[in-house]
Amino acid sequence: MSNFLDTPIEYLKGIGPQRGDMLKKELQIFTYYDLLSLYPFRYIDRSKFYKIKEINEELPYVQLKGKIVKTELLGEKQSRRFVAYLKDDTGVIELVWFQGAKWLEGKFKPDTEYIVLGKPSEFRGKYNIPHPDVDLANDDSIKLNSVLMPVYPSTEKLRSRGLDSKGILKLQEVLVPQLTNKVEETLPENIIQQYKLIGKEQAYKQIHFPENVHLLKQAEYRLKFEELFYIQLRLLKSKHFRKQSMQSFVFEKLGYYFNTFFNEHLPFELTNAQKRVIKEIRNDVRTGKQMNRLLQGDVGSGKTIVSLMCMLMALDNNFQACLMAPTEILAQQHFIIISELVKPLGIICALLTGSVKSKARKEILKQLADGTLQIIIGTHALLEDPVQFKNLGFVVIDEQHRFGVAQRARLHNKNVNPPHVLVMSATPIPRTLAMTLYGDLDTSVIDELPPGRKPIQTLHYSDAKRLRLYGFMKEQIKLGRQVYVVYPLIEESEKLDLKNLMEGYDSLSEQFPLPEYRISILHGRMESDAKDFEMQRFVKNQTHIMIATTVIEVGVNVPNASVMVIENAERFGLSQLHQLRGRVGRGADQSYCILMTSYKLSQDAKVRMQTMCRTNDGFEVAEVDLQLRGPGDIEGTQQSGILNLKIADLAKDQQILQLARQVASDILAADPELQQPQHKLLNHQLVRQNKTNINWSKVA
Ligand code: ADP
Ligand code: MG
């Protein structure tokens, strides 16, 4: 990268130290390069005008043309606002400002055409446009060389300092023209040739100020390809490296533990998918190369038993195994299930979490170090330095997305060679996302549910049907079943959520009085002993209803529970809803998931509820989830978006991603170390990216 792009951002005309600091803080823009990489998230076609009667609040930014027929100051204090009425030949719409009224008064001339740009919203059944841009229709100060006007993400703070989308556009207008001959190419010439990509400099120019739609598409394609290509190159290179050089342990044989368990103690017949996955893992661990495998499978597909049988392979070869879960409750549940299953084999296993008391902990640590303990199950506590194994050979990580790559590395260091690692994902991940998040892992999929499961029926109720819900819960409880009622937990408003939960508890206690009904309650603020106690009461069927926050989201297994009621379901994302639903439908009974929401829902929330009601297939749910959460029309989403991609969209750019992965894979096949002259640049870029602020801990 040339020095020019590394120029500190405050050197750009129009920025200076103060705005520079704001840009750094708010958007992590430190250099020219960073500003250039702040791509428009949309373009407004300045040749297209909407009619006022076409306006609705679902529309993104629109452009209107008309005359201002009246202005007035309305309201008092907080609600004081300046309103201008814009009229075209189809109707009148209000333009509203909550600040700057003084300045606006008298600004608009009568009988003059204006162009208005803004995002429609709705207030009391009427559409208006808050804080629009208003320009004279014959104003030629908008000196774009195209009708496509870029719209940039910004933040509240930046907007208050004049760095809204338009402000950023002005900065780009200063910077982009200076690029000529100052941008180094970042992809090798042969790739550019072969895939007919446009050059980097041209791509920057066209992405910010597209001459036409065709060139804009080419610029997008080039930048997306590059972004995805380097991610794939990095992932595949590290996978390749591991395969070539990371020695791990050879599990030569299947012995007493595996065979006895398989022949005598399996609680059920394995599904074909489970058998296939066990074989895949068996093949990995006999090679002497370290296994890094992602196990995908829908909620309830039976990942636990697969992971146990793999741990038994380790034990048969005199290695220890560990299973790490993201929460205490889940670790505990795994421990209860697994220790029960292996009891007849005489295997010694233990549970290690943050709340194991020091005396017990000491004993566990001692037995791990001297090899007495064969299987250890736990939480993050397993990562701590005092946890030393005699001979750790196999690691299972449940619900991986909660653990970072650094944590994975800490487990690698618990033996002279890194142990084999099996990562289990909690919910299915769409292919494109898996390719990116776990692109350096091999993948196995359990694509079959155990037989005899009745599909869960999912219903969406608005609050008006609450009495019906209570009636239904009573019916189910009479049949001997148990019910979950889950409330959202969102960190920023933990207090409010707790209040919500406690109110729910109060009203349920009225509806479901003692002694006929017994209710458990579980939330994050409780001591872990109390949590245990409540959980156990529910597991043992001593209580009928479990009221909880999402602490029960992952993994909890109570087959007798047949109803999952999710309160404020609109506040949950799809994958979370699917996870929660997966808590029921684990026994032989027909199970139900009831989504409670208020009557009025956003478009997204509607799609989420409909998706849940339509399908039980986790992969389908995940796909819709990705489509919904892809960078949308909301400003700033690209910043918080999946993986912090700057331009590529994993929901939409599947084909580019596949191509990028293929190209990266071909290059590495021919030149694994990237040593050939035409690949020097690739190495250079990888190193460079390492140094910049890309958060690689989120990848892999
Ligand atoms: P998940 O993949 O969500 O972790 P679990 O491993 O918790 O799923 O399995 C869900 C339930 O299905 C458990 O009660 C488990 O005992 C049961 N199960 C797993 N495999 C089978 C099978 N092949 N046949 C019948 N039941 C099974
Ligand atoms: Mg599980």
XYZ file of C-alpha atoms and ligand atoms in Angstrom:
728
model
C 0.000 0.000 0.000
C 1.410 3.362 -0.905
C 2.277 5.895 1.710
C -0.386 8.171 0.427
C -3.195 5.987 1.700
C -1.504 5.781 5.097
C -1.737 9.550 5.512
C -3.391 10.404 8.841
C -6.969 11.441 8.320
C -6.604 14.869 9.943
C -4.389 15.930 7.034
C -7.362 15.887 4.699
C -8.692 19.308 3.833
C -11.849 19.923 5.831
C -11.037 17.609 8.731
C -8.503 18.945 11.218
C -7.752 17.549 14.689
C -11.253 17.745 16.214
C -13.221 16.105 13.454
C -10.288 13.749 13.014
C -10.680 12.566 16.599
C -14.391 12.112 16.108
C -13.860 10.024 13.000
C -11.371 7.859 14.848
C -13.616 7.337 17.824
C -16.854 6.868 15.998
C -15.920 5.017 12.848
C -12.317 3.884 13.465
C -11.151 6.027 10.570
C -7.480 6.812 11.129
C -6.077 7.143 7.633
C -7.037 7.980 4.069
C -7.250 4.264 3.490
C -9.834 3.920 6.240
C -11.936 6.720 4.823
C -11.787 5.183 1.354
C -12.891 1.891 2.841
C -15.969 3.554 4.258
C -18.098 2.512 1.340
C -21.519 3.905 0.574
C -24.183 1.499 1.729
C -26.601 2.764 -0.833
C -26.931 5.092 -3.784
C -29.789 7.407 -4.389
C -30.840 7.624 -7.949
C -31.080 11.366 -8.339
C -32.913 10.995 -11.575
C -35.831 9.272 -9.867
C -38.544 11.274 -8.146
C -41.339 9.832 -6.066
C -44.826 11.289 -5.990
C -46.143 12.291 -2.593
C -49.032 9.859 -2.819
C -46.565 6.987 -3.348
C -44.950 7.598 0.026
C -45.085 5.011 2.781
C -42.841 4.395 5.725
C -41.365 1.202 4.296
C -39.593 3.211 1.623
C -35.901 3.975 2.054
C -34.626 7.453 1.208
C -36.793 9.090 -1.406
C -36.504 12.156 -3.553
C -39.501 14.429 -4.031
C -40.000 17.549 -6.061
C -42.515 20.253 -5.205
C -43.260 23.663 -3.763
C -43.373 24.686 -0.126
C -46.850 26.056 0.370
C -46.723 26.917 4.062
C -44.412 26.819 7.063
C -45.185 27.048 10.774
C -43.738 26.573 14.239
C -45.688 24.064 16.287
C -45.660 22.658 19.817
C -44.026 23.711 23.065
C -40.619 22.955 24.542
C -39.680 19.299 23.864
C -42.113 18.943 21.031
C -41.338 22.293 19.446
C -40.876 21.770 15.746
C -40.717 23.557 12.455
C -43.020 22.184 9.787
C -42.923 22.915 6.080
C -45.655 21.639 3.795
C -44.421 20.281 0.504
C -46.944 20.002 -2.297
C -46.739 18.279 -5.658
C -49.498 17.416 -8.095
C -50.503 14.363 -6.042
C -50.677 15.727 -2.506
C -49.043 17.426 0.442
C -46.530 16.033 2.926
C -45.044 17.492 6.106
C -41.332 18.115 6.366
C -40.420 18.287 10.040
C -37.437 19.695 11.914
C -36.983 19.496 15.651
C -33.919 21.699 15.653
C -32.806 24.768 13.794
C -36.258 26.324 13.489
C -34.856 29.821 13.741
C -32.534 29.267 10.891
C -35.204 27.654 8.762
C -37.826 30.345 9.160
C -37.962 32.437 6.066
C -35.564 30.150 4.247
C -38.130 28.787 1.831
C -39.357 30.962 -0.980
C -42.880 30.707 -2.275
C -43.599 29.479 -5.775
C -40.198 27.880 -6.057
C -39.441 24.257 -6.878
C -37.466 22.333 -4.305
C -35.916 18.899 -4.298
C -36.403 17.114 -1.005
C -34.428 14.083 0.084
C -35.245 12.074 3.162
C -36.567 8.957 4.797
C -40.344 8.882 5.254
C -41.734 8.026 8.643
C -45.175 7.781 10.135
C -46.716 9.736 12.980
C -50.333 9.370 14.063
C -51.318 7.782 10.789
C -49.751 10.500 8.650
C -46.501 10.335 6.729
C -43.841 12.952 7.179
C -40.175 13.378 6.409
C -38.066 14.293 9.410
C -34.960 16.406 8.869
C -34.831 16.158 5.088
C -32.249 17.700 2.806
C -33.860 20.463 0.840
C -32.244 21.990 -2.222
C -33.444 24.365 -4.875
C -34.493 22.337 -7.891
C -32.334 24.389 -10.193
C -29.356 24.348 -7.837
C -26.289 23.074 -9.634
C -24.040 23.049 -6.591
C -24.611 19.295 -6.476
C -21.697 18.576 -8.711
C -21.905 14.826 -9.057
C -20.630 13.316 -12.234
C -23.437 10.813 -12.081
C -27.016 10.554 -11.015
C -26.031 7.988 -8.385
C -25.459 9.794 -5.119
C -23.618 7.760 -2.476
C -25.100 7.453 0.990
C -22.631 6.816 3.802
C -23.091 5.321 7.223
C -22.590 7.740 10.070
C -23.317 7.980 13.774
C -25.389 10.250 15.969
C -22.298 12.053 17.273
C -20.831 12.582 13.840
C -24.117 13.864 12.504
C -24.218 16.465 15.242
C -20.856 17.739 13.964
C -21.917 17.994 10.364
C -20.535 14.616 9.435
C -23.744 13.046 8.289
C -23.834 11.185 5.015
C -23.567 14.444 3.120
C -20.659 15.617 5.253
C -18.785 12.409 4.578
C -19.595 12.705 0.921
C -17.886 16.092 0.925
C -14.757 14.510 2.427
C -14.756 11.821 -0.229
C -15.095 14.569 -2.839
C -11.831 15.980 -1.559
C -10.013 12.665 -1.241
C -11.064 10.590 -4.229
C -9.849 12.933 -6.967
C -6.370 12.824 -5.377
C -6.058 9.085 -5.878
C -4.840 9.092 -9.444
C -1.602 7.091 -9.647
C -1.368 6.833 -5.899
C -3.116 3.506 -5.317
C -1.149 0.290 -5.450
C -2.786 -2.783 -6.859
C -3.598 -5.311 -4.132
C -4.454 -8.341 -6.262
C -1.968 -10.149 -8.524
C -2.100 -9.257 -12.187
C -2.958 -12.779 -13.330
C -6.047 -12.914 -11.123
C -7.165 -9.523 -12.347
C -6.736 -10.709 -15.921
C -8.338 -14.074 -15.479
C -11.438 -12.832 -13.682
C -11.667 -9.577 -15.591
C -11.561 -7.424 -12.494
C -11.119 -3.696 -12.589
C -8.043 -2.140 -10.979
C -7.964 -0.980 -7.371
C -7.736 2.721 -8.122
C -10.602 2.558 -10.546
C -12.606 0.511 -8.043
C -12.178 3.156 -5.336
C -13.214 5.914 -7.702
C -16.250 4.118 -9.007
C -17.489 2.869 -5.676
C -17.646 6.409 -4.327
C -18.594 8.274 -7.463
C -19.958 5.822 -9.987
C -20.079 7.093 -13.520
C -22.826 4.630 -14.281
C -24.465 1.518 -12.902
C -22.298 -0.801 -14.933
C -19.053 0.596 -13.538
C -20.510 0.635 -10.052
C -21.274 -3.079 -10.328
C -17.738 -3.751 -11.506
C -16.294 -1.791 -8.621
C -18.472 -3.616 -6.127
C -17.563 -6.946 -7.615
C -13.873 -6.239 -7.488
C -13.914 -5.002 -3.889
C -16.155 -7.800 -2.678
C -14.036 -10.391 -4.398
C -10.902 -8.991 -2.843
C -12.378 -8.855 0.626
C -13.663 -12.428 0.527
C -10.607 -13.724 -1.278
C -8.194 -12.598 1.414
C -10.351 -14.035 4.154
C -10.453 -17.371 2.380
C -6.767 -17.266 1.578
C -5.982 -16.704 5.222
C -8.297 -19.460 6.440
C -7.191 -22.015 3.885
C -3.556 -21.197 4.425
C -3.818 -21.835 8.123
C -5.786 -25.010 7.495
C -3.150 -26.124 5.043
C -0.386 -25.276 7.436
C -1.991 -27.284 10.193
C -2.564 -30.265 7.958
C 1.036 -30.221 6.817
C 2.846 -29.549 9.987
C 0.763 -29.939 13.116
C 1.499 -33.328 14.514
C -1.135 -34.739 16.743
C -1.828 -38.020 18.397
C -2.662 -41.201 16.581
C -5.624 -43.030 18.017
C -4.697 -46.409 16.615
C -7.413 -48.591 17.927
C -10.992 -48.752 19.035
C -10.834 -50.661 22.285
C -12.757 -51.663 25.341
C -14.516 -48.373 26.054
C -15.750 -47.628 22.579
C -16.721 -51.182 21.743
C -18.402 -52.007 25.029
C -20.359 -48.784 24.929
C -21.343 -49.297 21.323
C -22.336 -52.931 21.777
C -23.890 -52.900 25.215
C -24.753 -49.464 26.527
C -26.012 -47.312 23.691
C -29.369 -46.022 24.936
C -30.764 -45.989 21.407
C -29.892 -46.925 17.870
C -27.675 -44.279 16.274
C -29.050 -42.514 13.236
C -27.208 -43.041 9.976
C -26.034 -39.475 10.100
C -24.560 -39.986 13.560
C -22.773 -43.131 12.400
C -21.382 -41.351 9.369
C -20.018 -38.507 11.440
C -18.393 -40.863 13.928
C -16.676 -42.581 11.001
C -15.442 -39.259 9.627
C -13.924 -38.417 12.959
C -12.486 -41.896 13.359
C -10.714 -41.411 10.034
C -9.275 -38.092 11.139
C -7.856 -39.181 14.450
C -5.929 -42.141 13.078
C -3.852 -40.038 10.680
C -1.489 -38.360 13.107
C -2.525 -34.938 11.816
C -4.441 -32.722 14.140
C -8.172 -32.851 13.585
C -10.106 -29.590 13.558
C -13.630 -30.402 12.718
C -16.892 -28.519 12.921
C -19.917 -30.624 13.728
C -23.113 -29.029 12.521
C -26.513 -30.371 13.319
C -29.876 -28.980 14.185
C -31.000 -28.611 17.759
C -31.823 -32.066 19.073
C -30.036 -33.935 16.296
C -27.943 -35.787 18.851
C -24.525 -34.210 18.829
C -23.791 -35.083 22.449
C -23.654 -38.829 21.993
C -21.399 -38.416 18.960
C -18.990 -36.310 20.941
C -19.015 -38.839 23.764
C -18.153 -41.713 21.457
C -15.237 -39.728 20.099
C -14.016 -39.099 23.606
C -14.155 -42.840 24.156
C -11.797 -43.300 21.192
C -9.331 -41.098 23.029
C -9.700 -43.062 26.243
C -9.125 -46.313 24.387
C -5.753 -44.959 23.372
C -4.825 -43.824 26.864
C -5.632 -40.189 26.354
C -7.827 -37.900 28.397
C -10.721 -35.975 26.884
C -12.483 -32.780 27.794
C -15.739 -31.132 26.892
C -16.147 -27.397 27.243
C -19.533 -25.683 27.294
C -20.350 -21.976 27.354
C -22.497 -21.892 30.490
C -22.522 -23.593 33.841
C -25.988 -24.968 33.400
C -25.051 -26.562 30.142
C -21.794 -27.972 31.470
C -23.681 -29.435 34.351
C -26.273 -30.982 32.128
C -23.590 -32.556 29.954
C -21.930 -33.878 33.063
C -25.103 -35.455 34.390
C -25.897 -37.128 31.068
C -22.389 -38.247 30.232
C -21.394 -39.489 33.669
C -24.579 -41.546 33.715
C -23.824 -43.026 30.295
C -20.252 -43.990 31.118
C -20.912 -45.250 34.625
C -21.143 -48.927 33.567
C -17.751 -48.606 31.863
C -16.028 -47.548 35.061
C -14.827 -44.298 33.523
C -13.868 -41.552 35.919
C -15.174 -38.131 34.995
C -15.660 -34.822 36.766
C -17.205 -31.397 36.394
C -15.122 -28.251 36.667
C -16.781 -24.850 36.642
C -16.189 -21.519 38.296
C -18.306 -22.480 41.254
C -16.466 -25.661 42.221
C -15.090 -24.953 45.707
C -11.391 -24.825 46.246
C -11.006 -28.119 48.064
C -12.880 -30.074 45.420
C -11.090 -28.124 42.732
C -7.693 -29.078 44.142
C -8.623 -32.711 44.037
C -9.845 -32.448 40.453
C -6.677 -30.679 39.354
C -4.559 -33.323 41.023
C -6.435 -36.145 39.369
C -6.266 -34.460 35.990
C -2.534 -34.059 36.314
C -1.905 -37.623 37.437
C -4.240 -39.064 34.839
C -6.838 -40.564 37.176
C -9.549 -38.422 35.644
C -10.350 -39.551 32.143
C -13.084 -37.143 31.098
C -13.479 -33.614 32.351
C -16.484 -31.503 31.552
C -16.649 -27.812 32.292
C -16.807 -24.185 31.333
C -14.144 -21.553 30.659
C -12.685 -22.666 33.959
C -10.986 -25.454 31.992
C -8.849 -22.912 30.176
C -7.145 -21.604 33.283
C -3.465 -22.248 33.650
C -3.586 -24.457 36.766
C -5.670 -26.922 34.767
C -2.997 -29.314 33.563
C -3.618 -32.692 32.006
C -1.490 -35.775 32.092
C -2.270 -36.524 28.486
C -5.074 -34.575 26.835
C -5.909 -36.016 23.433
C -9.382 -34.891 22.489
C -11.270 -31.665 23.034
C -14.949 -31.076 22.401
C -16.172 -27.484 22.316
C -19.922 -27.152 22.480
C -21.634 -24.060 21.091
C -18.426 -22.719 19.619
C -19.641 -19.292 18.621
C -19.229 -18.185 22.188
C -15.556 -19.039 22.298
C -12.879 -17.119 20.461
C -9.867 -18.389 18.641
C -7.557 -17.322 21.454
C -9.418 -19.585 23.814
C -9.122 -22.448 21.398
C -5.401 -21.864 21.296
C -5.177 -22.144 25.072
C -6.573 -25.639 24.889
C -4.035 -26.508 22.208
C -1.310 -25.763 24.686
C -2.481 -28.236 27.268
C -0.337 -31.008 25.835
C 2.978 -31.320 23.976
C 1.061 -31.706 20.749
C -2.276 -30.043 20.211
C -5.196 -32.373 20.899
C -7.818 -33.146 18.295
C -10.614 -30.611 18.383
C -14.277 -31.129 17.666
C -16.316 -27.954 17.572
C -20.067 -28.333 17.829
C -22.257 -25.468 16.701
C -25.421 -24.793 18.640
C -27.597 -24.014 15.691
C -27.087 -24.600 12.015
C -25.167 -21.941 10.149
C -25.796 -21.100 6.503
C -23.148 -22.421 4.156
C -21.643 -19.074 3.302
C -21.342 -18.127 6.909
C -19.816 -21.469 7.853
C -17.318 -21.092 5.033
C -16.220 -17.808 6.495
C -16.547 -18.342 10.212
C -15.175 -21.846 10.149
C -13.428 -21.828 6.801
C -10.319 -23.388 8.283
C -12.146 -26.370 9.730
C -13.366 -29.565 8.149
C -17.092 -29.967 8.440
C -19.445 -32.778 9.368
C -23.193 -32.477 9.317
C -25.856 -34.459 11.155
C -28.698 -33.939 8.744
C -31.210 -36.306 10.281
C -33.200 -36.163 13.501
C -33.620 -39.236 15.697
C -36.684 -41.236 14.678
C -40.075 -40.745 16.264
C -39.838 -37.035 16.832
C -43.092 -35.248 16.227
C -42.489 -31.903 14.576
C -43.028 -29.088 17.059
C -46.094 -26.988 16.348
C -45.315 -23.308 16.457
C -48.055 -20.745 17.023
C -47.944 -16.991 17.074
C -50.305 -15.284 19.557
C -50.759 -11.625 20.211
C -51.247 -10.540 23.822
C -55.005 -10.526 23.343
C -54.944 -14.323 23.356
C -53.281 -14.552 26.743
C -56.232 -16.231 28.464
C -56.318 -18.820 25.748
C -52.629 -19.403 26.347
C -53.207 -19.973 30.056
C -55.998 -22.404 29.277
C -53.739 -24.322 26.959
C -50.935 -24.436 29.515
C -53.355 -25.866 32.072
C -54.469 -28.570 29.651
C -50.897 -29.604 29.024
C -50.024 -29.613 32.697
C -53.063 -31.803 33.346
C -51.653 -34.235 30.818
C -48.543 -34.394 32.996
C -46.340 -32.162 30.862
C -44.200 -29.213 31.834
C -44.015 -25.721 30.428
C -41.254 -23.174 29.889
C -42.057 -19.475 29.880
C -39.100 -17.456 28.653
C -38.508 -13.723 28.903
C -35.939 -11.790 26.931
C -32.747 -10.683 28.518
C -31.010 -7.804 26.910
C -27.975 -6.553 28.695
C -28.561 -2.824 28.453
C -31.858 -3.084 30.204
C -31.216 -5.950 32.557
C -33.150 -4.255 35.334
C -36.156 -3.747 33.163
C -36.056 -7.314 31.973
C -35.909 -8.571 35.506
C -38.940 -6.457 36.327
C -40.645 -7.885 33.296
C -39.813 -11.383 34.462
C -40.958 -10.769 38.023
C -44.230 -9.285 36.823
C -44.711 -12.303 34.627
C -44.044 -14.470 37.628
C -46.638 -12.595 39.698
C -49.360 -12.854 37.120
C -48.613 -16.516 36.429
C -48.690 -17.210 40.161
C -52.202 -15.805 40.201
C -53.300 -17.851 37.233
C -51.557 -20.988 38.412
C -52.021 -21.006 42.193
C -50.502 -23.363 44.721
C -50.899 -26.133 45.674
C -52.205 -27.328 42.363
C -49.426 -25.703 40.368
C -45.772 -25.234 41.200
C -43.548 -22.714 39.480
C -39.760 -22.499 39.182
C -37.903 -19.360 38.330
C -34.442 -18.970 36.858
C -32.492 -15.885 35.887
C -28.960 -14.633 35.519
C -28.894 -12.691 38.779
C -29.379 -15.768 40.940
C -26.550 -17.485 42.793
C -25.493 -20.633 41.063
C -26.644 -22.832 43.980
C -30.107 -21.376 43.714
C -30.102 -21.834 39.956
C -29.132 -25.460 40.378
C -31.819 -26.026 42.895
C -34.522 -24.585 40.681
C -33.269 -26.364 37.617
C -33.194 -29.672 39.426
C -36.725 -29.204 40.715
C -37.891 -28.753 37.169
C -35.800 -31.612 35.797
C -37.279 -33.913 38.449
C -40.785 -32.847 37.470
C -41.422 -31.294 40.874
C -42.503 -28.040 39.282
C -44.849 -27.543 36.361
C -43.722 -24.248 34.976
C -40.230 -22.902 34.523
C -40.116 -19.149 34.182
C -36.733 -18.111 32.937
C -34.629 -15.675 31.036
C -32.526 -16.937 28.202
C -30.112 -18.608 30.608
C -31.941 -21.765 29.596
C -31.345 -21.112 25.944
C -28.536 -23.496 25.339
C -28.622 -27.195 25.696
C -30.995 -27.752 28.580
C -32.681 -31.111 28.218
C -35.978 -31.899 29.942
C -37.822 -34.369 27.696
C -41.076 -34.047 29.637
C -41.362 -30.352 28.858
C -43.693 -29.988 25.905
C -44.561 -26.309 25.762
C -42.213 -23.397 25.176
C -43.842 -20.017 25.628
C -41.662 -17.137 24.483
C -42.738 -13.745 25.801
C -41.870 -10.627 23.791
C -40.815 -12.973 21.039
C -40.279 -10.001 18.743
C -37.235 -9.090 20.784
C -35.436 -12.316 19.928
C -33.433 -13.060 16.831
C -34.338 -16.051 14.720
C -31.516 -18.278 15.779
C -32.297 -17.654 19.407
C -35.968 -18.427 18.855
C -35.021 -21.644 17.134
C -32.659 -22.550 19.978
C -35.375 -21.919 22.519
C -37.876 -23.966 20.568
C -35.344 -26.774 20.553
C -35.800 -27.114 24.326
C -39.095 -28.882 23.689
C -39.924 -31.728 21.335
C -37.372 -33.928 23.050
C -39.767 -36.560 24.267
C -42.417 -38.625 22.539
C -45.235 -36.117 23.122
C -46.521 -33.550 20.687
C -44.771 -30.314 21.619
C -45.634 -26.681 21.088
C -43.827 -23.415 20.818
C -45.942 -20.342 21.396
C -44.605 -16.976 20.356
C -46.224 -14.137 22.288
C -45.881 -10.670 20.843
C -47.638 -7.376 20.983
C -50.087 -6.655 18.203
C -48.031 -4.212 16.211
C -44.834 -5.613 14.758
C -42.077 -4.371 12.502
C -41.759 -5.960 9.094
C -38.680 -7.886 10.190
C -40.376 -9.192 13.292
C -43.294 -10.387 11.200
C -40.954 -12.316 8.936
C -39.277 -13.855 11.969
C -42.590 -15.025 13.437
C -43.782 -16.344 10.080
C -40.548 -18.200 9.507
C -40.770 -19.848 12.904
C -44.360 -20.902 12.276
C -43.567 -22.190 8.801
C -40.556 -24.391 9.406
C -38.755 -26.479 12.000
C -35.688 -26.821 9.820
C -32.788 -25.048 11.476
C -30.862 -24.593 8.253
C -33.821 -22.842 6.672
C -34.265 -20.658 9.743
C -30.575 -19.788 9.640
C -30.783 -18.813 5.995
C -33.678 -16.415 6.621
C -31.842 -15.063 9.637
C -28.844 -14.229 7.509
C -31.020 -12.584 4.874
C -32.672 -10.430 7.517
C -29.537 -9.449 9.311
C -27.539 -8.717 6.214
C -26.625 -5.074 5.881
C -29.976 -3.432 5.456
C -31.126 0.076 4.970
C -30.314 1.143 8.466
C -27.342 3.423 8.700
C -24.427 1.965 10.538
C -25.388 -1.674 10.141
C -22.286 -2.341 8.143
C -20.246 -1.421 11.164
C -21.942 -3.868 13.441
C -22.623 -6.411 10.744
C -21.476 -9.976 10.639
C -17.720 -10.248 10.725
C -17.270 -6.549 10.076
C -17.155 -7.069 6.365
C -16.749 -3.723 4.693
C -18.515 -4.482 1.481
C -19.263 -8.141 0.883
C -22.580 -9.453 2.121
C -22.609 -13.107 3.050
C -26.334 -13.261 2.487
C -26.140 -12.034 -1.070
C -22.659 -12.695 -2.307
C -22.665 -16.448 -2.161
C -21.320 -16.851 -5.680
C -18.494 -14.405 -5.241
C -17.612 -16.151 -2.011
C -17.503 -19.524 -3.690
C -15.331 -18.196 -6.476
C -13.031 -16.454 -4.013
C -12.620 -19.648 -2.036
C -11.937 -21.660 -5.174
C -9.328 -19.214 -6.407
C -7.634 -19.141 -3.017
C -7.672 -22.897 -2.837
C -6.169 -23.304 -6.337
C -3.393 -20.877 -5.561
C -2.498 -22.672 -2.338
C -2.565 -26.052 -4.049
C 0.065 -24.858 -6.506
C 2.060 -22.756 -4.070
C 1.250 -23.544 -0.427
C 3.754 -21.090 1.010
C 2.953 -18.357 -1.476
C 6.597 -18.172 -2.507
C 6.303 -17.784 -6.251
C 7.077 -14.266 -7.461
C 3.544 -13.528 -8.609
C 2.288 -14.499 -5.128
C 4.610 -12.271 -3.113
C 1.924 -9.650 -3.135
C -0.505 -12.069 -1.509
C 1.779 -12.713 1.417
C 2.418 -9.039 1.748
C -1.307 -8.304 1.901
C -1.942 -10.990 4.496
C 0.736 -9.534 6.717
C -0.579 -6.054 6.187
C -4.109 -7.047 7.059
C -2.848 -8.676 10.234
C -1.568 -5.331 11.358
C -4.687 -3.368 10.635
C -7.701 -3.298 12.811
C -9.493 -6.287 11.378
C -10.758 -8.320 14.251
C -9.528 -11.740 13.296
C -10.535 -13.227 16.584
C -14.036 -13.219 15.198
C -12.970 -15.260 12.240
C -12.087 -18.920 12.766
P -28.069 -31.573 20.323
O -27.598 -31.978 18.964
O -29.030 -30.443 20.285
O -26.945 -31.356 21.287
P -28.640 -33.798 22.055
O -27.341 -34.468 21.894
O -28.894 -33.057 23.311
O -28.914 -32.815 20.827
O -29.784 -34.870 21.798
C -31.135 -34.528 21.919
C -31.928 -35.669 22.479
O -32.016 -36.725 21.531
C -31.307 -36.277 23.705
O -32.333 -36.553 24.624
C -30.683 -37.556 23.199
O -30.613 -38.548 24.185
C -31.610 -37.966 22.085
N -30.979 -38.733 21.008
C -29.800 -38.500 20.424
N -29.543 -39.375 19.450
C -30.606 -40.198 19.392
C -30.946 -41.340 18.574
N -30.143 -41.779 17.627
N -32.136 -41.933 18.824
C -32.960 -41.473 19.777
N -32.700 -40.424 20.567
C -31.527 -39.789 20.392
Mg -26.306 -29.826 22.530
